[in-house]
Coordinates of C-alpha atoms and ligand atoms in Angstrom, one line a residue:
Chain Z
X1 CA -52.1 46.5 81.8
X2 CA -52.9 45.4 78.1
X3 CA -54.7 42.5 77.5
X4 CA -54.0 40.0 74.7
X5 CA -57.0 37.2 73.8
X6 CA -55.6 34.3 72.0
X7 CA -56.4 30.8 71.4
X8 CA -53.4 28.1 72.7
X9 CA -53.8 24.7 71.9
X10 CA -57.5 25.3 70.9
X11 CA -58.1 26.4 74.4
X12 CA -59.3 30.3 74.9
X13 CA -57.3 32.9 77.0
X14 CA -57.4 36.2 78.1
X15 CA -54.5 37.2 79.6
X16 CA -52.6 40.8 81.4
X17 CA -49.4 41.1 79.4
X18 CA -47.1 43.8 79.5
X19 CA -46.0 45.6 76.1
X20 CA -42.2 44.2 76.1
X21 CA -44.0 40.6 76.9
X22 CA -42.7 38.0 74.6
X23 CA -45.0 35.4 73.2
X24 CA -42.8 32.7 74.3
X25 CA -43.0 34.4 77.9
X26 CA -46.8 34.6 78.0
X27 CA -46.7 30.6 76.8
X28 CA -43.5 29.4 79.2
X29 CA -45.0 31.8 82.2
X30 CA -48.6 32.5 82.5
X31 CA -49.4 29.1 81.2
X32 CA -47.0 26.9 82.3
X33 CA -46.6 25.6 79.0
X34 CA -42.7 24.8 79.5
X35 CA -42.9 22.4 76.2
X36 CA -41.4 25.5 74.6
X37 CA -38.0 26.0 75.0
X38 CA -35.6 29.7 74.8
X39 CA -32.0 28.9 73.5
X40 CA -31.1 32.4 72.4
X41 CA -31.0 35.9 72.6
X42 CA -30.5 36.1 69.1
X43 CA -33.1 34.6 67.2
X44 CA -31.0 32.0 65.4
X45 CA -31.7 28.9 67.2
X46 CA -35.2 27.8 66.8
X47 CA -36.2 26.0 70.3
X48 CA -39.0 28.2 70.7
X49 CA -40.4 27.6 67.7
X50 CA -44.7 27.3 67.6
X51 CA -47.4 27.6 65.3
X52 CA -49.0 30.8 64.6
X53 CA -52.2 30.5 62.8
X54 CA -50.5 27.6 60.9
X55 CA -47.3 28.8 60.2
X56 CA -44.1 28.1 62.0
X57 CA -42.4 31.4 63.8
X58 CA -39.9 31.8 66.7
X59 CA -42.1 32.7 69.8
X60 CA -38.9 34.7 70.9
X61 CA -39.5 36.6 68.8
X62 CA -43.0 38.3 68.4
X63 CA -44.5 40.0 71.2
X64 CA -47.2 38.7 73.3
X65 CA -49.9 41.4 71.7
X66 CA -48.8 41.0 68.2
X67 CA -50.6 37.3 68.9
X68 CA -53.7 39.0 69.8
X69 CA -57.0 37.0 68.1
X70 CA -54.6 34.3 67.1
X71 CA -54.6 30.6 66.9
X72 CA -51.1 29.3 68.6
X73 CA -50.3 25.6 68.5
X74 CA -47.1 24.6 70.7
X75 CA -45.5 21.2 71.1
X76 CA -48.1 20.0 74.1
X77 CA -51.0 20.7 71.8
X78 CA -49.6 17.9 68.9
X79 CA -50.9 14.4 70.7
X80 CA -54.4 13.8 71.1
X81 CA -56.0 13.6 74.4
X82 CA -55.3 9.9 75.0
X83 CA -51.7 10.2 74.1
X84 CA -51.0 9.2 70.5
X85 CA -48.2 11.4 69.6
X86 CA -48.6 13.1 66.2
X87 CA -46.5 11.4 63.8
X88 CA -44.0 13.4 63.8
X89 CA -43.3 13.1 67.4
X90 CA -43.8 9.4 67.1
X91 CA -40.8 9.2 64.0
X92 CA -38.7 11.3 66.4
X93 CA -38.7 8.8 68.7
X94 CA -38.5 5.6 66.2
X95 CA -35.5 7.5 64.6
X96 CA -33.8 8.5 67.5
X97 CA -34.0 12.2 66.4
X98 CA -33.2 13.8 70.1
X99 CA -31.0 13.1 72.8
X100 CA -30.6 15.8 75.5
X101 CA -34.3 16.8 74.0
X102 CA -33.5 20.7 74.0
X103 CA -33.9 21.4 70.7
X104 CA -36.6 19.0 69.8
X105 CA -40.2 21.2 70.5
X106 CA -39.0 24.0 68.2
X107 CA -37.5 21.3 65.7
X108 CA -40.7 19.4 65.8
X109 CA -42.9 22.1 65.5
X110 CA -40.7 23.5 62.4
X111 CA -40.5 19.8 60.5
X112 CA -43.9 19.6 61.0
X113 CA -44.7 23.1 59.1
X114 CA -42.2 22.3 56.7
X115 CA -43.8 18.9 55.8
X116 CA -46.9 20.7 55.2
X117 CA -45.3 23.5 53.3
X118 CA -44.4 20.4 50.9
X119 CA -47.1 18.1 49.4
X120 CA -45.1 17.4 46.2
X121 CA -42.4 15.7 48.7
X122 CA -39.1 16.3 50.0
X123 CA -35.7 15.1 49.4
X124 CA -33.1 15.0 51.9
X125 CA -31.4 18.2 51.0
X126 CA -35.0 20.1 51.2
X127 CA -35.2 18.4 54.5
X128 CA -32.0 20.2 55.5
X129 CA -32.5 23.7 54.1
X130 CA -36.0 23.4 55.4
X131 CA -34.4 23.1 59.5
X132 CA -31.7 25.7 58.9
X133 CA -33.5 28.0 61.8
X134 CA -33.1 24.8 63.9
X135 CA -29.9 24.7 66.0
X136 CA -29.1 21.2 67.4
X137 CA -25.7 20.5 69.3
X138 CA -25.9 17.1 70.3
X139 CA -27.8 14.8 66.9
X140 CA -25.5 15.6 64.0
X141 CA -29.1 16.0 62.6
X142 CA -28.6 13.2 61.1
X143 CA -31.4 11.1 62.4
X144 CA -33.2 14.2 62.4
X145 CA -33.8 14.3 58.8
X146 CA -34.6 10.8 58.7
X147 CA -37.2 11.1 61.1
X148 CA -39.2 13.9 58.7
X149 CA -38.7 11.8 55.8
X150 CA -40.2 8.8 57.4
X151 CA -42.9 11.2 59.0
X152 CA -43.9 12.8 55.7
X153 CA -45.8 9.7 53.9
X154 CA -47.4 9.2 57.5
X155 CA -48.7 13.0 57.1
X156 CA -49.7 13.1 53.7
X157 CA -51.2 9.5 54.3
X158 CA -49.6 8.6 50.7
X159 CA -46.1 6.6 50.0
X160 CA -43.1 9.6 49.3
X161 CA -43.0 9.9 45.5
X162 CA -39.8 8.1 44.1
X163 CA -37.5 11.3 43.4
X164 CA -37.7 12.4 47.5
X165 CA -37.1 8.7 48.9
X166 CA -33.1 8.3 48.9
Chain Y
X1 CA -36.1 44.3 77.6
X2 CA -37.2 47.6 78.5
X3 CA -41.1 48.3 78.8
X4 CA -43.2 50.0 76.4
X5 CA -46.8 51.0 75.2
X6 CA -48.1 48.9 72.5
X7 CA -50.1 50.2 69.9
X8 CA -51.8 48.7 66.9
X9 CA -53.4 51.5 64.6
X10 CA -56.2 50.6 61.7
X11 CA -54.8 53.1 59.4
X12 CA -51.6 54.8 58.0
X13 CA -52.7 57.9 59.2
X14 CA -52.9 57.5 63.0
X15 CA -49.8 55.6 62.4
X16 CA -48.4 58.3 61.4
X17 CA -49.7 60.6 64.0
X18 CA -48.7 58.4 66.4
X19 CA -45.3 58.3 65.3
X20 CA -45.1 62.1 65.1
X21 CA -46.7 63.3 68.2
X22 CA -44.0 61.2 69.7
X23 CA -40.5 61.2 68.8
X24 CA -39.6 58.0 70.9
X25 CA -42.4 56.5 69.0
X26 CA -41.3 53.5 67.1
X27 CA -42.8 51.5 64.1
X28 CA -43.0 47.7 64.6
X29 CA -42.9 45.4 60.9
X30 CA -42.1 41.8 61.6
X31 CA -40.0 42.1 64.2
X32 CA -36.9 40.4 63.2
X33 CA -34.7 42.6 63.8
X34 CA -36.4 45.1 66.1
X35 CA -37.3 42.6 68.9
X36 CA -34.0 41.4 68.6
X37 CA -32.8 44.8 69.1
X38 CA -35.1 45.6 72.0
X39 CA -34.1 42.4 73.8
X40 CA -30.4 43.7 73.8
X41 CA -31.7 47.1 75.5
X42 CA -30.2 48.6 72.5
X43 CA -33.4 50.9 72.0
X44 CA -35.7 52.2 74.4
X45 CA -39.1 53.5 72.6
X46 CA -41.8 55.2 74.5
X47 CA -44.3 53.5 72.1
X48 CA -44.0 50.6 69.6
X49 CA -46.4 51.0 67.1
X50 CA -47.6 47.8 65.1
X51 CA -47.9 48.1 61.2
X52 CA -49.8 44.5 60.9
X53 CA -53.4 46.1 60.3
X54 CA -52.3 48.9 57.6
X55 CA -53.1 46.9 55.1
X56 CA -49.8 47.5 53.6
X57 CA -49.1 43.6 52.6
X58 CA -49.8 42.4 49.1
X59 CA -48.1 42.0 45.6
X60 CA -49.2 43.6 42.2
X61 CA -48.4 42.9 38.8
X62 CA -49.4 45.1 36.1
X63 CA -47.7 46.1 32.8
X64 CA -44.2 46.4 33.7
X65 CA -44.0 47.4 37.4
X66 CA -44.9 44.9 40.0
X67 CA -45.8 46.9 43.2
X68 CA -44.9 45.0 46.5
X69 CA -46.4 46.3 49.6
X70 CA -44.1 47.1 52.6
X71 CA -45.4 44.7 55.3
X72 CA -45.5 41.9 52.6
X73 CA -43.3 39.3 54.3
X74 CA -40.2 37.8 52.2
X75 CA -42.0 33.9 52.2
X76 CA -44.9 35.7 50.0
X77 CA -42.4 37.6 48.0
X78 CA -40.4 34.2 47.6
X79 CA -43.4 31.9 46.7
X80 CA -45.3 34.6 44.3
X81 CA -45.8 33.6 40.6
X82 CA -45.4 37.0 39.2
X83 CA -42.2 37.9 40.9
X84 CA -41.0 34.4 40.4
X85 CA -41.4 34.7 36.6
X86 CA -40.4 38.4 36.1
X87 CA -37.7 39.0 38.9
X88 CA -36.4 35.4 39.4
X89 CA -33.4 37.7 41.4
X90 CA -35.9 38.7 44.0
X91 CA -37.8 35.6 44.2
X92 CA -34.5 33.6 44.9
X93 CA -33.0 36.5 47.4
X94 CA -36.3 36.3 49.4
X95 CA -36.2 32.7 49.5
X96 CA -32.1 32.6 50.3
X97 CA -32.9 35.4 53.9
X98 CA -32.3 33.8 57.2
X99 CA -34.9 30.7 57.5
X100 CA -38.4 29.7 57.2
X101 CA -39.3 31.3 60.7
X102 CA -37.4 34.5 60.2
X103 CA -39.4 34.5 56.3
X104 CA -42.7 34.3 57.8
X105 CA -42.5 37.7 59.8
X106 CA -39.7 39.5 58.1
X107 CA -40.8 41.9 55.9
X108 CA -39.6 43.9 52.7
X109 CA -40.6 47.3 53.9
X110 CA -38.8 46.3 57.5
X111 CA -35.3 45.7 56.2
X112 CA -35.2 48.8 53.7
X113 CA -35.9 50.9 56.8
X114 CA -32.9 49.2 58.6
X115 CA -30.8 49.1 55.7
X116 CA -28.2 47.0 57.6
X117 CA -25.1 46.8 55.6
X118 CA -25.3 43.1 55.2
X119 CA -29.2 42.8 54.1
X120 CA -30.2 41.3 51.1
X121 CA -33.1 43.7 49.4
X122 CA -31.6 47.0 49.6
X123 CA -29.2 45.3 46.5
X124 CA -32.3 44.1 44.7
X125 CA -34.1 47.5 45.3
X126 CA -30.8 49.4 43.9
X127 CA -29.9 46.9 41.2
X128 CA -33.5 47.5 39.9
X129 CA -33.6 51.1 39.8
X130 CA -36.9 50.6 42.0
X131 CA -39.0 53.3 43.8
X132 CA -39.9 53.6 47.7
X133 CA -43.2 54.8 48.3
X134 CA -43.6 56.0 51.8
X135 CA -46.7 58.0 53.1
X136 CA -45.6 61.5 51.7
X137 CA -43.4 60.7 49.1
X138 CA -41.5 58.8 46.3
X139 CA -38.0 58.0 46.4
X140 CA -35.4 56.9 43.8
X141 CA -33.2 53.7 44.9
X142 CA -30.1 55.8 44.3
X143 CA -31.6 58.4 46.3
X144 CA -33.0 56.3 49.4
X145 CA -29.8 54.5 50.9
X146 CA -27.6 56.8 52.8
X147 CA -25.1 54.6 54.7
X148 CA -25.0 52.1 56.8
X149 CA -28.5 51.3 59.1
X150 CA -29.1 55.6 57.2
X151 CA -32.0 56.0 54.8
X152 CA -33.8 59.3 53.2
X153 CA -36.6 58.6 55.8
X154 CA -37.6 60.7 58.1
X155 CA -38.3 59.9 61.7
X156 CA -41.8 59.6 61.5
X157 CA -42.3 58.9 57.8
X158 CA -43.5 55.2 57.0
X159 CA -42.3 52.9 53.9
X160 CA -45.8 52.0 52.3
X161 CA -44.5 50.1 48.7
X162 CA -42.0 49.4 46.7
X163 CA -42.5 50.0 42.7
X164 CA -40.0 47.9 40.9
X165 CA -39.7 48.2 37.3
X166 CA -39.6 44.6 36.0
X167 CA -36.0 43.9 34.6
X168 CA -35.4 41.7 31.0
X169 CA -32.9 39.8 33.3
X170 CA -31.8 39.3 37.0
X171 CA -30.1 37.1 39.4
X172 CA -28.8 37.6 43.1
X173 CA -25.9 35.8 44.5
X174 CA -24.9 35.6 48.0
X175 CA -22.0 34.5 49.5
X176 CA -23.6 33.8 53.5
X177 CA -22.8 33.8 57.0
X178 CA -23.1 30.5 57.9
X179 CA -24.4 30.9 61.2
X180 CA -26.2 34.5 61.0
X181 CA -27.4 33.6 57.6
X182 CA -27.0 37.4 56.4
X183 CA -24.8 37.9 53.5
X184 CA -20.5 38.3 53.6
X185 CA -21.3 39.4 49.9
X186 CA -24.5 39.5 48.2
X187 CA -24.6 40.9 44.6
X188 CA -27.7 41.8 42.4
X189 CA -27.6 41.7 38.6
X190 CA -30.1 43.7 36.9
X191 CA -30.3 44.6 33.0
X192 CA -33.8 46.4 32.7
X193 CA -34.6 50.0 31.4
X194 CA -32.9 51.8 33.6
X195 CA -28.9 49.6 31.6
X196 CA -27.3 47.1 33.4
X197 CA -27.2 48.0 36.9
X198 CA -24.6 45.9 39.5
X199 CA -25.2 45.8 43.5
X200 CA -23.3 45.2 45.7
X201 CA -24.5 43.9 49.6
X202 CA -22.7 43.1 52.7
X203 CA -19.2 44.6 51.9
X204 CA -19.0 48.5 51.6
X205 CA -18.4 50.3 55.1
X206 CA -21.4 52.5 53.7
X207 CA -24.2 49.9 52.9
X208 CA -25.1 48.8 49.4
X209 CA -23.8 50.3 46.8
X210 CA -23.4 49.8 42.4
X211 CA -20.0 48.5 40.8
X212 CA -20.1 51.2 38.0
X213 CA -17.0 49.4 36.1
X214 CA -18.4 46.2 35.9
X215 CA -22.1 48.3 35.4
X216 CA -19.9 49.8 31.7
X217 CA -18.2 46.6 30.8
X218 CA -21.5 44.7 31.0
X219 CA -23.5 47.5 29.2
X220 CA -21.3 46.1 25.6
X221 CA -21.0 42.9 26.8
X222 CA -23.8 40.9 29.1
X223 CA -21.7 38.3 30.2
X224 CA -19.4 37.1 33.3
X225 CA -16.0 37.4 30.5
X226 CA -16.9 40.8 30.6
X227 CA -16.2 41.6 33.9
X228 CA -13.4 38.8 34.7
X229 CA -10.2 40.7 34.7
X230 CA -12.4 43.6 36.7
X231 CA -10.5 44.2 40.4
X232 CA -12.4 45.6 42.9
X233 CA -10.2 47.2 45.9
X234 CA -10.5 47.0 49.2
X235 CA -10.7 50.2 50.1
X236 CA -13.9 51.2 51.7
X237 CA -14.6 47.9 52.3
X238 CA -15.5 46.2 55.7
X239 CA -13.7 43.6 57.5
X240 CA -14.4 41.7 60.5
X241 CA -14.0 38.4 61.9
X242 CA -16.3 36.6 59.1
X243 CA -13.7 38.3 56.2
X244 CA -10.9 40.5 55.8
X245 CA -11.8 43.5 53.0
X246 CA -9.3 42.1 50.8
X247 CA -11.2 38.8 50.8
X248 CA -14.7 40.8 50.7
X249 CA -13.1 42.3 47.8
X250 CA -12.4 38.9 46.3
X251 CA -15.5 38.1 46.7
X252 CA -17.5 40.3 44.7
X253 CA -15.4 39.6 41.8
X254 CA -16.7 36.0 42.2
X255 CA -20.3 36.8 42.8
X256 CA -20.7 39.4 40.3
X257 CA -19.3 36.7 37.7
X258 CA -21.9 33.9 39.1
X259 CA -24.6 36.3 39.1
X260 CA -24.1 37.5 35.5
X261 CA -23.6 34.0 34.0
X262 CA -27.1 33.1 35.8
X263 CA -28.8 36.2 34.8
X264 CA -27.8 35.9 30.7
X265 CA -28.8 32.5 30.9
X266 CA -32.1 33.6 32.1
Ligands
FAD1 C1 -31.8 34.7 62.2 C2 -32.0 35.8 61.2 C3 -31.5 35.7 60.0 C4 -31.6 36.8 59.0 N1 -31.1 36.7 57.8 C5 -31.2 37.7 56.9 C6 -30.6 37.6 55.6 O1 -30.0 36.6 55.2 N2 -30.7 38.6 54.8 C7 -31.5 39.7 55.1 O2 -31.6 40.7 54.3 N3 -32.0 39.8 56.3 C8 -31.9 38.8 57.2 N4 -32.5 39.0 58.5 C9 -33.3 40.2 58.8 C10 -34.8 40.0 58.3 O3 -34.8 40.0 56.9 C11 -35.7 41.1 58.8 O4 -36.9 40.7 58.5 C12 -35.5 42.5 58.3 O5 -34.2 43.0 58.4 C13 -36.4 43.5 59.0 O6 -37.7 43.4 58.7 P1 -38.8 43.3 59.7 O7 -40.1 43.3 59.0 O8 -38.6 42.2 60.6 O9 -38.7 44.7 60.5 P2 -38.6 45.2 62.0 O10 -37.6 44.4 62.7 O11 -40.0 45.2 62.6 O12 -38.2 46.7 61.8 C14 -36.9 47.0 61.5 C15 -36.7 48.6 61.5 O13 -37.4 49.1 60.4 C16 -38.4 50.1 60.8 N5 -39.6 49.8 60.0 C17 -40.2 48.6 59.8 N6 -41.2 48.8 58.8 C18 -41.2 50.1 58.4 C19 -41.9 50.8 57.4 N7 -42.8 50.2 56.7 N8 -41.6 52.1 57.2 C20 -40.6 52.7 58.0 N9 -39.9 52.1 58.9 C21 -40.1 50.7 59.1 C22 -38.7 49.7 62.3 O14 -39.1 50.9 63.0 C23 -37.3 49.2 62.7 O15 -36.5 50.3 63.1 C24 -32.4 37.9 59.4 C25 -33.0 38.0 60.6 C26 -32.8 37.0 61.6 C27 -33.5 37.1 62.9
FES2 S1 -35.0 31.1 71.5 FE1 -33.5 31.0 69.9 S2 -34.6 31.5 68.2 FE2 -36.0 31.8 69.7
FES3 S1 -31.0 16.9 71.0 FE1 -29.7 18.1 72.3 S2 -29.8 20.0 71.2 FE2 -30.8 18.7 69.9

């Protein structure tokens, strides 16, 4: 069987895949990282959302060898070691941006790219566009875009410049 | 999911080989809508073989062609200073596909191939009169799409750039699937040195294809009066669940007008 070495969560693994393997598989299966959820067949819904190398990507869909020599951050690998949550996660919470929690890894892990995709700040409309690949049937989103807002002067350790603040 | 052997070639020559020493060979770009495709059992390669270390992805600007490479992936093409200021139509069509995830793999070169009837570049890639280069070959626009998911490529043959002559004006507008994010209508407005050139995504039962009345009215007159009082039928167009033809038909009267206004004001 193919092997694929990657790096998860700054930990190194070498791991027996098969070829049809999904990323999301070799995360969910051979590592019990369950953080990272499936919510479709079709690649629309974003709950499986990680970090590639820095960028966000849906784990559903890239294959387990296409990660090969990568660096893959999912949602267990965002608090530090003595359980701060990144801020982010911590706005999530303050905000009350989940509530049956299905969505939220994949949203987390997408706000967070998208923050970091935008230094020169975001308004609220940015905020939405950015989550489009985000599917979430119980928030209204709502609280969701409030919680990136209030998580991007936390990120960029700077107040949001005037235009993005509603 | 059926199985498969998973290969990752340095060059576009084994790829190649690869591909034609095995007819159920298959070439892998980003993936968006091949492993989708795979997951439905709706293919079953032999062999999927990886483009990622071609070294096919890239953009180039020089005199009046900017060449984009075929695993270049549509947030590049989106974000890119050249295209942005020469072919605002393409910048805002890659930035407009599916989502940030789906823009980080996707590719240019991957969705040509396909050629689904409701992509966005094959209209910027018609509308612009632009060449495919694959790994034998050039091919005109005009010449490349061949129906729907049907291209001028053979089995084994491999989409290495695209060579698009940079137009005095463009503008894409798309009319989307809320949910799939892939376009009901798309239309690309191009007036560069090949005339004025109209294209028309995600209604024709055949793919993309040009508007050649509202292509003559616009060659005298570069602006949306021109083509107001132009009726497309609905003939020939598709319908489905998301729009009836007549609506589809509609539609590109509205879009073609948007995209013209944007494009003059350009
Ligand atoms: C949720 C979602 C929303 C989307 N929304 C849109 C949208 O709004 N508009 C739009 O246009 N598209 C949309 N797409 C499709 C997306 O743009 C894909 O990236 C694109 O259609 C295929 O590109 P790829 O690089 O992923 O190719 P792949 O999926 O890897 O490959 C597609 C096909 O092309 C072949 N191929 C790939 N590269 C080459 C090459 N260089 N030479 C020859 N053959 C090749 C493959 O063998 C395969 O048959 C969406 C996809 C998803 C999942
Ligand atoms: S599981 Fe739905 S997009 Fe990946
Ligand atoms: S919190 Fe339930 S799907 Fe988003």
């Amino acid at each position: 069987m193919p092997q694929v070495a990657l790096t998860v969560n700054g930990k190194q693994h070498t791991v027996e895949v098969e070829g049809r393997t999904l990323l999301v598989e070799l995360l969910r299966e051979k590592l019990g990282l369950t953080g990272t959820h499936v919510g479709c067949d079709t690649s629309q819904c974003g709950a499986c959302v990680v970090h590639v190398d820095g960028r966000s990507l849906k784990s559903c869909t890239m294959l387990a060898l296409q990660a090969d020599g990568c660096s893959v951050t999912t949602i267990e690998g965002l608090a530090k070691p003595d359980g701060t949550l990144h801020p982010m996660q911590e706005m999530f919470r303050e905000h009350h941006a989940l509530q049956c929690g299905f969505c939220t890894p994949g949203m987390v892990m997408s706000a967070i790219d998208l923050v970091q995709m935008h230094p020169e700040g975001l308004t609220e409309a940015e905020i939405r566009e950015g989550l489009e690949g985000n599917l979430c049937r119980c928030t209204g989103y709502h609280n969701i875009v409030k919680a990136v807002a209030a998580a991007w002067p936390l990120m960029h350790g700077k107040p949001a410049p005037a235009a993005a603040a509603e | 999911m059926y199985d498969f052997a998973y290969q990752k070639p340095g060059s576009l020559a084994d790829a190649v080989k690869l591909l034609k020493g095995d007819p159920e060979a298959k070439a892998l770009a980003g993936g968006m809508t091949f492993i989708p495709v795979l997951k439905q059992r709706l293919n079953k390669p032999s062999a999927v073989i990886d483009l990622a270390k071609l070294g096919l992805s890239g953009i180039t600007a020089s005199g009046n062609t900017i060449t984009i490479g075929a695993m270049t992936n549509h947030v590049t093409i989106a974000t890119n200073a050249d295209i942005k200021a020469k072919i605002p139509g393409l910048s805002e069509m890659a930035s407009w596909i599916g989502d940030t995830q789906v823009r980080h793999r996707g590719t240019m070169g991957g969705s040509l191939a396909n050629n689904d009837p409701s992509a966005c570049y094959p209209a910027a890639v018609l509308a612009c009169d632009a060449t495919i280069k694959t790994d034998r070959r050039s091919i005109k626009a005009d010449d490349f799409f061949q129906g729907m998911f049907t291209t001028a490529l053979e089995p084994d043959e491999l989409i290495t750039s695209i060579e698009f002559p940079v137009p005095e004006k463009s503008a894409y507008e798309k009319f989307r699937n809320p949910a799939s994010r892939y376009a009901i209508v798309g239309v690309f407005v191009a007036k560069g040195p090949a005339g004025v050139r109209v294209a028309i995504t995600g209604a024709g039962q055949g793919g993309v294809f040009r508007h050649k009345e509202m292509e003559s009215a616009l060659a005298s007159n570069f602006s949306a009066d021109a083509i107001a009082n132009i009726k497309t039928p609905a003939d020939g167009l598709n319908g489905d669940i998301h729009a009836s033809a007549e609506y589809r038909a509609h539609l590109i009267g509205v879009m073609a007008k948007r995209a013209v206004a944007k494009a003059a004001g350009r």
